[in-house]
Coordinates of C-alpha atoms in Angstrom, one line a residue:
Chain A
X1 CA 104.9 127.6 100.8
X2 CA 102.3 125.6 101.1
X3 CA 102.2 123.1 104.6
X4 CA 100.6 120.0 105.3
X5 CA 98.5 120.4 108.4
X6 CA 96.8 117.6 109.9
X7 CA 93.9 116.9 113.0
X8 CA 93.8 117.1 115.8
X9 CA 97.4 117.9 117.0
X10 CA 96.6 115.5 120.1
X11 CA 94.1 113.1 121.2
X12 CA 93.6 110.7 123.9
X13 CA 91.2 108.0 123.4
X14 CA 90.0 104.7 125.9
X15 CA 91.1 101.2 124.3
X16 CA 88.6 99.8 122.1
X17 CA 87.2 103.2 120.6
X18 CA 87.4 104.3 116.7
X19 CA 89.6 107.0 116.1
X20 CA 90.0 109.5 112.7
X21 CA 93.7 111.1 112.5
X22 CA 93.1 113.9 109.5
X23 CA 95.3 115.5 107.4
X24 CA 95.2 118.1 104.9
X25 CA 97.6 117.2 101.8
X26 CA 98.9 120.1 99.8
X27 CA 96.8 120.9 97.3
X28 CA 98.4 119.4 94.1
X29 CA 100.2 116.2 95.7
X30 CA 99.0 112.7 93.9
X31 CA 100.6 110.7 96.4
X32 CA 99.7 110.2 100.2
X33 CA 101.7 108.4 103.3
X34 CA 100.9 108.1 107.0
X35 CA 104.4 106.8 109.1
X36 CA 104.1 106.6 113.0
X37 CA 107.2 106.8 115.9
X38 CA 106.5 105.1 118.9
X39 CA 108.2 107.3 121.7
X40 CA 112.1 106.8 121.3
X41 CA 111.9 104.4 118.6
X42 CA 111.8 105.2 114.7
X43 CA 109.6 106.2 112.0
X44 CA 107.7 103.9 110.9
X45 CA 106.1 103.3 107.3
X46 CA 102.6 102.5 107.6
X47 CA 100.3 102.6 104.5
X48 CA 100.7 105.0 101.0
X49 CA 97.9 105.2 98.5
X50 CA 97.7 106.6 95.1
X51 CA 94.2 107.0 93.0
X52 CA 92.3 106.8 95.8
X53 CA 93.7 103.1 96.5
X54 CA 96.2 101.7 98.9
X55 CA 99.4 101.4 96.8
X56 CA 101.4 99.6 99.6
X57 CA 101.3 99.0 103.1
X58 CA 103.3 97.3 105.7
X59 CA 102.7 94.9 108.2
X60 CA 101.7 97.0 111.2
X61 CA 98.4 98.7 108.9
X62 CA 96.2 95.5 110.0
X63 CA 92.7 94.8 109.6
X64 CA 92.1 97.9 112.4
X65 CA 93.6 100.0 110.2
X66 CA 91.8 102.1 106.6
X67 CA 93.1 104.7 104.6
X68 CA 90.8 106.9 102.4
X69 CA 90.3 110.3 100.6
X70 CA 86.1 111.2 100.9
X71 CA 86.3 114.3 99.9
X72 CA 89.3 115.2 97.5
X73 CA 90.9 116.8 100.3
X74 CA 91.0 115.0 104.0
X75 CA 93.1 111.7 103.6
X76 CA 92.2 110.3 106.2
X77 CA 93.7 107.5 108.8
X78 CA 90.8 105.4 111.1
X79 CA 91.9 102.8 114.0
X80 CA 88.6 100.8 114.2
X81 CA 89.7 99.6 117.7
X82 CA 92.6 101.2 119.5
X83 CA 95.1 99.5 121.9
X84 CA 97.1 100.5 124.1
X85 CA 100.4 99.6 121.7
X86 CA 98.9 102.2 118.8
X87 CA 100.2 105.4 121.3
X88 CA 102.4 107.2 118.6
X89 CA 103.1 109.5 116.8
X90 CA 101.5 110.1 113.8
X91 CA 102.7 111.4 111.1
X92 CA 100.7 112.3 107.3
X93 CA 103.1 113.2 103.9
X94 CA 101.7 113.6 101.1
X95 CA 104.2 114.0 97.5
X96 CA 103.8 115.5 94.5
X97 CA 105.0 112.8 91.7
X98 CA 107.9 110.0 92.7
X99 CA 111.6 111.1 93.2
X100 CA 110.2 114.2 94.4
X101 CA 110.3 115.3 98.3
X102 CA 107.8 114.5 100.9
X103 CA 106.7 116.6 102.9
X104 CA 105.8 115.7 106.2
X105 CA 102.5 117.3 108.5
X106 CA 103.4 118.5 112.1
X107 CA 101.6 115.1 113.4
X108 CA 99.1 113.8 115.7
X109 CA 100.4 112.5 119.2
X110 CA 97.2 109.8 119.9
X111 CA 97.4 108.6 123.9
X112 CA 95.6 104.8 123.9
X113 CA 94.6 105.0 127.6
Chain B
X1 CA 116.4 92.2 105.5
X2 CA 116.1 95.3 104.2
X3 CA 117.9 97.7 106.9
X4 CA 119.3 101.9 107.0
X5 CA 121.1 101.6 110.1
X6 CA 122.6 105.2 112.1
X7 CA 124.8 103.7 114.5
X8 CA 124.6 107.3 117.2
X9 CA 121.9 108.1 119.0
X10 CA 123.6 111.5 120.3
X11 CA 126.2 113.1 119.1
X12 CA 127.2 116.3 121.3
X13 CA 129.8 118.7 119.8
X14 CA 131.0 122.2 120.1
X15 CA 130.2 125.3 118.3
X16 CA 132.9 125.2 115.5
X17 CA 133.6 122.1 115.1
X18 CA 133.2 119.6 112.1
X19 CA 130.3 117.2 112.4
X20 CA 129.6 113.5 110.8
X21 CA 126.2 111.5 111.0
X22 CA 126.7 107.7 110.0
X23 CA 124.3 106.3 108.3
X24 CA 124.8 103.3 106.2
X25 CA 122.0 100.9 104.5
X26 CA 121.3 97.5 103.2
X27 CA 119.5 97.5 100.2
X28 CA 120.5 95.8 96.5
X29 CA 119.9 98.0 93.6
X30 CA 119.9 101.9 93.2
X31 CA 118.2 103.2 96.4
X32 CA 117.5 106.6 97.4
X33 CA 118.8 108.5 99.8
X34 CA 117.7 110.9 102.0
X35 CA 118.5 113.1 105.0
X36 CA 116.0 114.9 107.3
X37 CA 115.7 117.0 110.2
X38 CA 113.5 117.3 112.8
X39 CA 114.0 120.8 115.1
X40 CA 112.4 121.0 117.9
X41 CA 108.8 120.9 118.3
X42 CA 108.7 121.3 114.6
X43 CA 107.9 118.7 111.6
X44 CA 110.8 116.8 109.8
X45 CA 111.9 118.5 106.8
X46 CA 113.7 117.1 104.5
X47 CA 117.8 118.6 104.2
X48 CA 119.4 117.2 101.4
X49 CA 119.2 114.0 99.0
X50 CA 121.6 112.5 97.2
X51 CA 120.4 112.7 93.9
X52 CA 120.2 116.8 93.7
X53 CA 124.0 116.3 95.1
X54 CA 123.5 120.1 96.6
X55 CA 124.6 121.2 100.3
X56 CA 122.1 122.5 102.3
X57 CA 123.1 124.9 105.7
X58 CA 126.5 123.9 104.9
X59 CA 125.6 120.1 105.3
X60 CA 126.7 117.6 102.8
X61 CA 126.4 114.0 102.0
X62 CA 128.2 112.3 99.5
X63 CA 126.3 108.3 98.8
X64 CA 129.1 105.9 98.9
X65 CA 127.7 102.7 97.0
X66 CA 130.7 100.6 98.0
X67 CA 130.9 101.3 101.7
X68 CA 126.8 101.4 101.5
X69 CA 127.2 104.4 103.1
X70 CA 125.6 108.2 102.8
X71 CA 126.6 110.2 105.9
X72 CA 126.2 113.5 106.8
X73 CA 128.9 116.2 107.7
X74 CA 129.3 120.0 108.0
X75 CA 132.6 121.1 108.8
X76 CA 131.5 124.1 111.1
X77 CA 129.1 123.0 113.6
X78 CA 126.2 126.0 114.9
X79 CA 124.0 125.8 117.6
X80 CA 121.2 125.8 115.1
X81 CA 122.0 122.8 114.5
X82 CA 120.9 120.9 117.2
X83 CA 118.4 118.9 115.6
X84 CA 117.0 115.2 115.3
X85 CA 118.2 113.8 111.9
X86 CA 117.2 111.2 110.4
X87 CA 118.5 109.1 107.7
X88 CA 116.0 107.2 105.0
X89 CA 116.3 105.1 102.1
X90 CA 113.6 104.9 99.1
X91 CA 113.6 101.7 96.8
X92 CA 110.4 101.1 95.3
X93 CA 108.0 102.8 93.2
X94 CA 105.5 104.2 95.3
X95 CA 107.8 106.6 96.8
X96 CA 107.8 104.8 100.5
X97 CA 110.5 106.0 103.0
X98 CA 112.6 103.3 105.4
X99 CA 113.8 105.5 108.1
X100 CA 117.0 104.8 110.6
X101 CA 116.6 105.4 114.3
X102 CA 117.9 109.1 113.5
X103 CA 120.8 110.8 116.1
X104 CA 120.4 113.6 118.4
X105 CA 123.2 116.5 117.6
X106 CA 123.5 118.7 120.8
X107 CA 125.9 122.0 119.1
X108 CA 127.2 123.2 122.7
X109 CA 128.4 127.0 123.2

């Protein structure tokens, strides 16, 4: 069964540094999402992406965050200048069509020091 | 405010006992309801969704619009059911999921 993959599995970075989290969606999926889960808290929606543009974003997704799908395969989340509070597990999810099942990647654990 | 509530953080049950995980939502309109499960060190995966009305791994969930609930039930818990369970709601046209805080289920022999 095809799976969503994410790299890296873990990343440690210094506050103020840029990080790029990568996701490889299931090949024919059209909708892409990023979620995050701060330790001990609920999974929170960050952004959805369709047809090469952001379709919806949450209040968390401020100017420090950006997403793109530069080569038609990888779907990336960039945090320009990381803050301590960005430390979390970041999940990518992809969807073939609305009302179908969202498939999640294994997550990237980001630690900002 | 729109919200998904899972009141139990931890549910500990004996093998063979029934288990019920509560989920209440506060959304207007016709939301889609889901249960996702996360086994230890594995990814989030869909357990079931209300529109399919199917039973997966012996779990069922009934959408009660009057009580705005979507409780997850299994009559006889198994040790392999030990996991984190998340109730989720989708209310918009872009498929965004809103999750509850999750319930950790521990099934002891």
